[in-house]
Amino acid sequence: MQCLRTLRYFSVWSQVPMGPADPILGVAAQFKADPSTQKVNLSIGAYRDNEGKPVVLESVKRAEQIIKEKKLDNEYLPVEGLQSFIDASIKLGYGDAYYAQNGKSIAGCQVLSGTGAVRLGFEFAKKFLPQGTKVYMPNPTWPNHHNIARMAGLEILEYRYFDPKTRGVDFSGLVEDLSKAQNGSVILFHACAHNPTGCDLTTAQWTKLLDLSKQKNFLPFFDMAYQGFTSGDVNKDAEAVRLFTNQGVPIVLGQSFAKNMGLYGQRTGCLSFVCANQSEKDKVVSQLKLLARPLWSSPPLHGARVADIILNTPELNQLWLSEVKMMADRIQYMRVSLANTLKNLGSPHDWSHISKQIGMFAFTGVGPDHVKELIAKYHIYLLSSGRISIAGLNEGNVKYVAEAFHDVTKNTKL
Ligand code: KET
């Protein structure tokens, strides 16, 4: 009787509309639900081996073994996270030499992977930069950048990045747009392996952006979610970040260990700010803690411990670096393989951009109708933008994928 009286006769949430599916996670969910045995997942950016299986790196397994042997507890981390992990992340991002000289003035905070880095960084920008400061993002960019900036209350503007005609970077458009940007704006850069275009800037182009950033007092915000995936070398991939910091530009850096350590679900990341001195750094960290406390209070422990052990144990670090190279190499091999197979099938289109692009993705150039057909007819899942995650290709499915791409595009324009 008691429980009958507490029954609700109206719905509190009847006004809640159905939300749209996420452009990336939604496709990954569609793939999961497809019972086809032929299906291929080229949607989300997650590394797969040559059998199409998720990979736990050997370096990660060994670090986990060490954690097990140490019989550590599961106490909360401090709000700012595991300090030895933060320091090692900063070293990895900025380089040993810069860290040795300037490490004391870099404010770091452990965050919930790359997404958490961008979120906390944008929250910080919203709170401490002058009111009305805008954030400029490349067009296109990882779609979640827009969601995050919106949730943080930042106004978003875009700068040109990609030219569909050349399938390369529209550098003059980029410079023109950023030249017109308000002084002091936040400029979001992909540090390497631009998502989704697979097109990065050259050193000369970064140098030009460095000059522009200095001239216009920009706050460069580097999202580095794929360190190691461009060249196979984590130091080379950090070149842009180091170009700016070595010139004393106060950047913000978001680092994710989802991809390069395969710690996707462990939510392991670091957010850091180059400050003028140690006292500024201390103040920034104190404010990062005030922002993180009501968001997640204390960051996840396991992934940070794993990354900490890998980065701070020389043999494991070497092993990890070789595994990063292995992942980057396999992706490069599959790029070439897909482009060559399409060519050998007699495709009327030029697919050489697939092998020239870098990082985890290829921006294939196929349109939304091609994508629909690839999904409906071939159970090949990719983003409606035409982006494919090359990591989803392997020697067992590349021919099938190439044939499907050939079939849906052979009589159409790209
Ligand atoms: N930045 C970029 C540029 C990025 O591509 C991702 C993930 C992230 C940050 C965040 O990753 P995290 O797992 O929070 O460390 N991108 C892939 C996965 C996703 O959409 O969540 C993707 O584009 O497929």
Short mmCIF file of C-alpha atoms and ligand atoms in Angstrom, two decimals:
data_model
loop_
_atom_site.label_atom_id
_atom_site.label_comp_id
_atom_site.label_asym_id
_atom_site.label_seq_id
_atom_site.Cartn_x
_atom_site.Cartn_y
_atom_site.Cartn_z
CA MET A 1 0.00 0.00 0.00
CA GLN A 2 2.76 2.33 0.98
CA CYS A 3 4.55 1.88 -2.32
CA LEU A 4 1.32 2.40 -4.29
CA ARG A 5 0.96 5.81 -2.72
CA THR A 6 4.41 6.84 -3.87
CA LEU A 7 3.78 5.82 -7.48
CA ARG A 8 4.02 8.74 -9.90
CA TYR A 9 1.05 9.36 -12.18
CA PHE A 10 2.88 11.82 -14.40
CA SER A 11 6.32 11.70 -15.88
CA VAL A 12 8.90 14.22 -14.74
CA TRP A 13 11.00 13.71 -17.84
CA SER A 14 8.33 13.71 -20.56
CA GLN A 15 9.70 16.95 -21.95
CA VAL A 16 13.17 15.49 -22.51
CA PRO A 17 13.81 15.15 -26.24
CA MET A 18 15.76 12.27 -27.74
CA GLY A 19 19.34 13.40 -28.26
CA PRO A 20 21.21 12.78 -31.50
CA ALA A 21 23.84 10.03 -31.57
CA ASP A 22 27.46 11.14 -31.33
CA PRO A 23 29.03 11.28 -34.81
CA ILE A 24 31.81 8.89 -33.74
CA LEU A 25 30.52 6.84 -30.81
CA GLY A 26 27.14 6.47 -32.55
CA VAL A 27 28.77 4.75 -35.53
CA ALA A 28 30.81 2.52 -33.21
CA ALA A 29 27.54 1.48 -31.50
CA GLN A 30 25.90 0.78 -34.88
CA PHE A 31 28.85 -1.47 -35.74
CA LYS A 32 28.49 -3.36 -32.48
CA ALA A 33 24.80 -3.98 -33.12
CA ASP A 34 25.35 -5.31 -36.67
CA PRO A 35 25.20 -9.13 -36.63
CA SER A 36 27.05 -9.45 -39.99
CA THR A 37 30.18 -11.62 -39.87
CA GLN A 38 31.74 -9.52 -42.62
CA LYS A 39 31.48 -6.24 -40.75
CA VAL A 40 34.49 -3.93 -40.52
CA ASN A 41 34.87 -1.16 -37.95
CA LEU A 42 36.70 1.85 -39.36
CA SER A 43 34.88 4.32 -37.11
CA ILE A 44 36.48 5.05 -33.76
CA GLY A 45 40.18 5.80 -33.48
CA ALA A 46 41.28 2.76 -31.51
CA TYR A 47 44.27 0.63 -32.46
CA ARG A 48 43.69 -2.94 -33.61
CA ASP A 49 46.22 -5.65 -34.46
CA ASN A 50 46.47 -7.50 -37.75
CA GLU A 51 43.66 -9.82 -36.57
CA GLY A 52 41.43 -6.84 -35.89
CA LYS A 53 41.69 -7.33 -32.12
CA PRO A 54 42.23 -4.65 -29.44
CA VAL A 55 45.79 -4.66 -28.13
CA VAL A 56 47.14 -4.59 -24.60
CA LEU A 57 50.75 -3.52 -25.06
CA GLU A 58 53.45 -5.76 -23.62
CA SER A 59 54.87 -2.74 -21.75
CA VAL A 60 51.43 -2.21 -20.17
CA LYS A 61 51.17 -5.89 -19.17
CA ARG A 62 54.58 -5.73 -17.49
CA ALA A 63 53.71 -2.50 -15.67
CA GLU A 64 50.47 -4.12 -14.48
CA GLN A 65 52.48 -7.08 -13.22
CA ILE A 66 54.69 -4.72 -11.22
CA ILE A 67 51.60 -3.03 -9.76
CA LYS A 68 50.19 -6.43 -8.77
CA GLU A 69 53.44 -7.50 -7.12
CA LYS A 70 53.64 -4.28 -5.13
CA LYS A 71 50.21 -5.02 -3.60
CA LEU A 72 49.28 -1.33 -3.73
CA ASP A 73 46.06 0.01 -2.21
CA ASN A 74 43.19 1.79 -3.92
CA GLU A 75 43.21 5.02 -1.95
CA TYR A 76 42.17 8.28 -3.64
CA LEU A 77 44.79 10.19 -5.56
CA PRO A 78 45.14 13.87 -4.64
CA VAL A 79 42.91 16.18 -6.74
CA GLU A 80 45.84 17.07 -9.02
CA GLY A 81 46.73 13.39 -9.51
CA LEU A 82 49.81 11.21 -9.29
CA GLN A 83 52.75 13.63 -9.22
CA SER A 84 55.37 11.25 -10.65
CA PHE A 85 53.01 10.54 -13.58
CA ILE A 86 52.41 14.26 -14.14
CA ASP A 87 56.14 14.99 -14.14
CA ALA A 88 56.85 12.12 -16.55
CA SER A 89 54.05 13.26 -18.90
CA ILE A 90 55.40 16.77 -18.94
CA LYS A 91 58.88 15.44 -19.72
CA LEU A 92 57.47 13.35 -22.55
CA GLY A 93 55.58 16.28 -24.02
CA TYR A 94 58.08 19.12 -23.65
CA GLY A 95 61.28 17.09 -23.85
CA ASP A 96 63.95 16.33 -21.25
CA ALA A 97 66.04 19.44 -21.92
CA TYR A 98 63.14 21.87 -21.60
CA TYR A 99 61.91 20.04 -18.50
CA ALA A 100 65.33 20.23 -16.85
CA GLN A 101 65.43 24.01 -17.36
CA ASN A 102 61.82 25.01 -16.97
CA GLY A 103 60.00 22.09 -15.33
CA LYS A 104 59.45 24.05 -12.13
CA SER A 105 57.30 26.59 -13.92
CA ILE A 106 55.03 24.12 -15.72
CA ALA A 107 51.69 23.63 -14.00
CA GLY A 108 50.44 20.08 -14.48
CA CYS A 109 47.33 18.23 -13.49
CA GLN A 110 46.23 14.65 -14.13
CA VAL A 111 42.99 14.59 -16.09
CA LEU A 112 40.48 12.16 -17.58
CA SER A 113 42.40 11.41 -20.76
CA GLY A 114 42.52 13.78 -23.73
CA THR A 115 38.87 14.75 -23.39
CA GLY A 116 39.37 15.73 -19.76
CA ALA A 117 42.47 17.72 -20.71
CA VAL A 118 40.58 19.82 -23.23
CA ARG A 119 37.61 20.20 -20.89
CA LEU A 120 39.62 21.30 -17.87
CA GLY A 121 41.80 23.53 -20.04
CA PHE A 122 38.78 25.24 -21.58
CA GLU A 123 37.12 25.62 -18.16
CA PHE A 124 40.32 27.30 -16.96
CA ALA A 125 40.42 29.58 -20.01
CA LYS A 126 36.79 30.55 -19.49
CA LYS A 127 37.42 31.39 -15.85
CA PHE A 128 40.71 33.26 -16.11
CA LEU A 129 40.99 34.81 -19.56
CA PRO A 130 39.28 38.17 -20.19
CA GLN A 131 35.54 37.89 -20.75
CA GLY A 132 34.66 37.35 -24.39
CA THR A 133 37.90 35.52 -25.25
CA LYS A 134 37.17 33.23 -28.17
CA VAL A 135 38.56 29.85 -29.08
CA TYR A 136 39.56 29.20 -32.69
CA MET A 137 39.38 25.64 -33.94
CA PRO A 138 40.53 24.12 -37.21
CA ASN A 139 37.81 23.29 -39.72
CA PRO A 140 37.37 20.35 -39.60
CA THR A 141 38.34 19.13 -36.16
CA TRP A 142 37.48 16.30 -33.77
CA PRO A 143 33.74 16.99 -33.32
CA ASN A 144 33.93 16.74 -29.54
CA HIS A 145 36.13 19.87 -29.43
CA HIS A 146 32.99 21.83 -30.24
CA ASN A 147 30.92 20.11 -27.54
CA ILE A 148 33.61 20.70 -24.95
CA ALA A 149 34.05 24.40 -25.73
CA ARG A 150 30.28 24.87 -25.70
CA MET A 151 29.94 23.13 -22.34
CA ALA A 152 32.74 25.28 -20.95
CA GLY A 153 30.90 28.38 -22.16
CA LEU A 154 33.55 29.50 -24.66
CA GLU A 155 32.58 31.11 -27.94
CA ILE A 156 33.86 29.06 -30.89
CA LEU A 157 35.21 30.37 -34.17
CA GLU A 158 36.84 28.31 -36.89
CA TYR A 159 39.95 28.75 -38.98
CA ARG A 160 40.36 27.15 -42.39
CA TYR A 161 42.53 24.06 -42.26
CA PHE A 162 41.72 21.66 -45.06
CA ASP A 163 41.32 22.20 -48.77
CA PRO A 164 39.17 19.41 -50.29
CA LYS A 165 40.48 20.25 -53.76
CA THR A 166 44.13 19.56 -52.96
CA ARG A 167 43.27 17.16 -50.12
CA GLY A 168 45.92 19.01 -48.15
CA VAL A 169 46.24 21.88 -45.69
CA ASP A 170 44.81 25.23 -46.80
CA PHE A 171 47.70 27.12 -45.26
CA SER A 172 47.01 30.49 -46.85
CA GLY A 173 43.38 30.27 -45.67
CA LEU A 174 44.57 29.29 -42.22
CA VAL A 175 46.97 32.22 -41.97
CA GLU A 176 44.38 34.64 -43.34
CA ASP A 177 41.80 33.53 -40.75
CA LEU A 178 44.19 33.61 -37.82
CA SER A 179 45.59 36.98 -38.91
CA LYS A 180 42.09 38.36 -38.49
CA ALA A 181 41.55 36.70 -35.11
CA GLN A 182 41.36 38.94 -32.08
CA ASN A 183 44.61 39.35 -30.17
CA GLY A 184 44.75 37.08 -27.14
CA SER A 185 42.44 34.41 -28.59
CA VAL A 186 42.82 30.76 -27.69
CA ILE A 187 43.97 28.83 -30.77
CA LEU A 188 43.39 25.11 -30.72
CA PHE A 189 46.05 23.15 -32.57
CA HIS A 190 46.34 19.40 -33.09
CA ALA A 191 49.95 18.85 -32.05
CA CYS A 192 50.33 15.99 -34.54
CA ALA A 193 48.24 13.47 -36.52
CA HIS A 194 45.43 15.92 -37.25
CA ASN A 195 42.02 14.34 -36.74
CA PRO A 196 40.17 13.85 -39.08
CA THR A 197 42.22 15.08 -42.06
CA GLY A 198 45.48 13.18 -41.50
CA CYS A 199 47.29 16.32 -42.71
CA ASP A 200 49.85 18.01 -40.48
CA LEU A 201 51.72 21.28 -40.87
CA THR A 202 55.35 21.41 -41.95
CA THR A 203 58.06 22.83 -39.70
CA ALA A 204 58.13 25.98 -41.83
CA GLN A 205 54.35 26.37 -41.44
CA TRP A 206 54.53 25.88 -37.67
CA THR A 207 57.29 28.50 -37.55
CA LYS A 208 55.03 30.94 -39.33
CA LEU A 209 52.25 30.20 -36.82
CA LEU A 210 54.69 30.66 -33.98
CA ASP A 211 55.51 34.16 -35.26
CA LEU A 212 51.83 34.94 -35.68
CA SER A 213 51.06 33.65 -32.20
CA LYS A 214 53.76 35.86 -30.72
CA GLN A 215 52.61 38.87 -32.71
CA LYS A 216 48.98 38.44 -31.71
CA ASN A 217 49.52 37.23 -28.20
CA PHE A 218 47.56 34.07 -28.87
CA LEU A 219 47.23 31.31 -26.33
CA PRO A 220 48.15 28.19 -28.33
CA PHE A 221 46.31 25.17 -26.94
CA PHE A 222 47.87 21.95 -28.20
CA ASP A 223 45.73 18.85 -28.13
CA MET A 224 48.22 15.99 -28.34
CA ALA A 225 46.17 12.80 -28.42
CA TYR A 226 48.41 10.86 -30.83
CA GLN A 227 52.01 11.47 -29.78
CA GLY A 228 54.02 8.81 -31.64
CA PHE A 229 51.35 7.94 -34.19
CA THR A 230 52.57 10.31 -36.89
CA SER A 231 56.20 9.29 -37.23
CA GLY A 232 56.51 6.41 -34.79
CA ASP A 233 58.81 8.66 -32.73
CA VAL A 234 57.35 10.48 -29.72
CA ASN A 235 60.01 13.20 -29.86
CA LYS A 236 59.49 13.98 -33.52
CA ASP A 237 55.74 14.14 -32.99
CA ALA A 238 56.20 16.74 -30.25
CA GLU A 239 58.10 19.05 -32.59
CA ALA A 240 55.42 21.74 -32.83
CA VAL A 241 54.93 21.88 -29.06
CA ARG A 242 58.69 22.21 -28.55
CA LEU A 243 59.08 24.81 -31.27
CA PHE A 244 56.67 27.06 -29.39
CA THR A 245 57.94 26.37 -25.88
CA ASN A 246 61.59 26.76 -26.82
CA GLN A 247 60.67 30.27 -27.94
CA GLY A 248 59.10 30.98 -24.56
CA VAL A 249 55.48 30.95 -25.73
CA PRO A 250 53.14 30.13 -22.82
CA ILE A 251 51.20 27.26 -24.30
CA VAL A 252 48.63 24.88 -22.88
CA LEU A 253 49.14 21.17 -23.57
CA GLY A 254 46.61 18.35 -23.36
CA GLN A 255 48.07 14.83 -23.43
CA SER A 256 46.25 11.54 -23.77
CA PHE A 257 47.67 8.08 -23.20
CA ALA A 258 44.58 6.43 -24.68
CA LYS A 259 46.13 5.79 -28.07
CA ASN A 260 49.87 5.64 -27.59
CA MET A 261 49.67 3.36 -24.54
CA GLY A 262 46.38 1.76 -25.52
CA LEU A 263 44.90 2.91 -22.19
CA TYR A 264 41.60 3.95 -23.79
CA GLY A 265 39.25 2.97 -20.99
CA GLN A 266 41.64 3.90 -18.20
CA ARG A 267 41.18 7.63 -18.86
CA THR A 268 44.81 8.60 -18.43
CA GLY A 269 45.91 12.09 -19.36
CA CYS A 270 47.68 15.24 -18.34
CA LEU A 271 46.94 18.94 -18.75
CA SER A 272 49.74 21.44 -18.40
CA PHE A 273 50.33 25.17 -18.63
CA VAL A 274 53.63 26.92 -19.27
CA CYS A 275 53.84 29.60 -16.58
CA ALA A 276 56.23 32.52 -16.12
CA ASN A 277 57.72 31.23 -12.86
CA GLN A 278 57.19 28.85 -9.99
CA SER A 279 54.89 31.10 -8.02
CA GLU A 280 52.60 31.54 -11.05
CA LYS A 281 52.70 27.77 -11.52
CA ASP A 282 51.66 27.18 -7.89
CA LYS A 283 48.70 29.51 -8.30
CA VAL A 284 47.61 27.88 -11.56
CA VAL A 285 47.80 24.40 -9.99
CA SER A 286 45.75 25.62 -7.01
CA GLN A 287 43.04 26.81 -9.40
CA LEU A 288 43.15 23.64 -11.49
CA LYS A 289 42.47 21.73 -8.29
CA LEU A 290 39.49 23.95 -7.55
CA LEU A 291 38.08 23.21 -11.01
CA ALA A 292 38.79 19.47 -10.90
CA ARG A 293 37.40 18.86 -7.39
CA PRO A 294 33.73 19.42 -8.32
CA LEU A 295 34.17 17.66 -11.69
CA TRP A 296 35.80 14.34 -10.75
CA SER A 297 37.36 15.08 -7.36
CA SER A 298 40.21 12.63 -7.81
CA PRO A 299 41.43 11.20 -11.11
CA PRO A 300 41.59 7.47 -11.99
CA LEU A 301 44.45 5.60 -10.39
CA HIS A 302 45.28 2.53 -12.46
CA GLY A 303 46.16 4.05 -15.83
CA ALA A 304 48.27 6.74 -14.19
CA ARG A 305 50.23 4.08 -12.31
CA VAL A 306 50.77 2.10 -15.50
CA ALA A 307 51.94 5.15 -17.48
CA ASP A 308 54.09 6.28 -14.56
CA ILE A 309 55.88 2.92 -14.39
CA ILE A 310 56.36 2.76 -18.17
CA LEU A 311 57.69 6.29 -18.42
CA ASN A 312 59.95 6.01 -15.38
CA THR A 313 61.42 2.51 -15.90
CA PRO A 314 64.12 2.64 -18.59
CA GLU A 315 63.63 -0.94 -19.99
CA LEU A 316 59.85 -0.58 -20.04
CA ASN A 317 60.16 2.83 -21.61
CA GLN A 318 62.32 1.38 -24.39
CA LEU A 319 59.87 -1.45 -24.90
CA TRP A 320 56.96 1.00 -25.05
CA LEU A 321 58.74 3.23 -27.59
CA SER A 322 59.29 0.20 -29.81
CA GLU A 323 55.60 -0.72 -29.47
CA VAL A 324 54.53 2.81 -30.45
CA LYS A 325 56.72 2.49 -33.53
CA MET A 326 55.21 -0.92 -34.28
CA MET A 327 51.67 0.53 -34.16
CA ALA A 328 52.61 3.51 -36.33
CA ASP A 329 54.36 1.23 -38.84
CA ARG A 330 51.43 -1.16 -39.12
CA ILE A 331 49.09 1.75 -39.79
CA GLN A 332 51.42 3.13 -42.45
CA TYR A 333 51.62 -0.31 -44.07
CA MET A 334 47.82 -0.58 -44.20
CA ARG A 335 47.54 2.92 -45.72
CA VAL A 336 49.78 1.94 -48.58
CA SER A 337 48.05 -1.40 -48.90
CA LEU A 338 44.57 0.17 -49.20
CA ALA A 339 45.71 2.82 -51.71
CA ASN A 340 47.57 0.23 -53.81
CA THR A 341 44.71 -2.26 -53.78
CA LEU A 342 42.30 0.43 -54.97
CA LYS A 343 44.70 1.34 -57.74
CA ASN A 344 45.14 -2.29 -58.77
CA LEU A 345 41.38 -2.75 -58.90
CA GLY A 346 41.36 -0.12 -61.62
CA SER A 347 39.67 2.63 -59.62
CA PRO A 348 39.24 5.75 -61.75
CA HIS A 349 40.08 7.88 -58.72
CA ASP A 350 43.41 8.92 -57.30
CA TRP A 351 43.67 7.46 -53.78
CA SER A 352 47.30 8.39 -53.19
CA HIS A 353 46.25 10.83 -50.44
CA ILE A 354 45.44 7.80 -48.26
CA SER A 355 49.09 6.77 -48.19
CA LYS A 356 50.33 10.35 -47.87
CA GLN A 357 48.14 11.27 -44.91
CA ILE A 358 49.44 10.52 -41.42
CA GLY A 359 48.28 9.46 -37.98
CA MET A 360 45.44 7.12 -37.23
CA PHE A 361 42.97 8.34 -39.83
CA ALA A 362 42.49 8.83 -43.53
CA PHE A 363 40.14 11.47 -44.82
CA THR A 364 39.12 9.43 -47.83
CA GLY A 365 37.06 12.00 -49.72
CA VAL A 366 34.01 9.73 -50.02
CA GLY A 367 30.73 11.53 -49.40
CA PRO A 368 27.82 10.77 -47.04
CA ASP A 369 25.96 8.79 -49.72
CA HIS A 370 28.98 6.57 -50.31
CA VAL A 371 29.22 6.11 -46.57
CA LYS A 372 25.58 5.05 -46.34
CA GLU A 373 26.12 2.50 -49.10
CA LEU A 374 29.31 1.17 -47.54
CA ILE A 375 27.43 0.60 -44.30
CA ALA A 376 24.22 -0.80 -45.81
CA LYS A 377 25.75 -3.00 -48.50
CA TYR A 378 29.13 -3.95 -47.08
CA HIS A 379 28.80 -3.48 -43.30
CA ILE A 380 31.85 -1.24 -43.40
CA TYR A 381 31.45 1.41 -40.72
CA LEU A 382 33.08 4.81 -41.14
CA LEU A 383 32.21 8.40 -40.26
CA SER A 384 29.83 10.35 -42.48
CA SER A 385 32.69 12.80 -43.10
CA GLY A 386 34.47 10.00 -44.99
CA ARG A 387 37.03 9.53 -42.22
CA ILE A 388 38.29 6.01 -41.70
CA SER A 389 40.39 4.71 -38.86
CA ILE A 390 43.23 2.97 -40.66
CA ALA A 391 43.88 0.95 -37.50
CA GLY A 392 40.72 -1.02 -38.30
CA LEU A 393 42.30 -2.36 -41.49
CA ASN A 394 44.34 -5.55 -41.60
CA GLU A 395 45.63 -8.00 -44.15
CA GLY A 396 42.45 -10.03 -43.77
CA ASN A 397 40.00 -7.24 -44.62
CA VAL A 398 41.87 -4.68 -46.73
CA LYS A 399 40.92 -6.31 -50.04
CA TYR A 400 37.26 -6.49 -49.03
CA VAL A 401 37.32 -2.82 -47.99
CA ALA A 402 39.11 -1.74 -51.18
CA GLU A 403 36.63 -3.65 -53.35
CA ALA A 404 33.73 -2.06 -51.51
CA PHE A 405 35.20 1.45 -51.87
CA HIS A 406 35.81 0.77 -55.53
CA ASP A 407 32.29 -0.50 -56.06
CA VAL A 408 30.53 2.48 -54.43
CA THR A 409 32.76 5.12 -56.06
CA LYS A 410 33.61 3.75 -59.53
CA ASN A 411 30.71 5.45 -61.29
CA THR A 412 30.66 8.62 -59.24
CA LYS A 413 32.67 11.77 -58.74
CA LEU A 414 34.69 12.22 -55.60
N1 KET B 1 41.69 14.81 -29.01
C1 KET B 1 41.59 14.31 -30.24
C2 KET B 1 42.11 15.10 -31.38
C3 KET B 1 41.00 13.05 -30.45
O1 KET B 1 40.94 12.58 -31.66
C4 KET B 1 40.51 12.32 -29.34
C5 KET B 1 39.85 11.02 -29.54
C6 KET B 1 40.67 12.89 -28.07
C7 KET B 1 41.26 14.13 -27.94
C8 KET B 1 40.21 12.24 -26.83
O2 KET B 1 40.65 11.01 -26.56
P1 KET B 1 40.61 10.41 -25.07
O3 KET B 1 40.11 9.03 -25.23
O4 KET B 1 39.71 11.27 -24.25
O5 KET B 1 42.01 10.50 -24.60
N2 KET B 1 39.39 10.64 -30.65
C9 KET B 1 38.83 9.34 -31.02
C10 KET B 1 37.92 8.74 -30.02
C11 KET B 1 36.75 9.59 -29.61
O6 KET B 1 36.08 10.18 -30.45
O7 KET B 1 36.51 9.64 -28.39
C12 KET B 1 38.22 9.42 -32.43
O8 KET B 1 38.22 10.52 -33.02
O9 KET B 1 37.78 8.38 -32.94
#
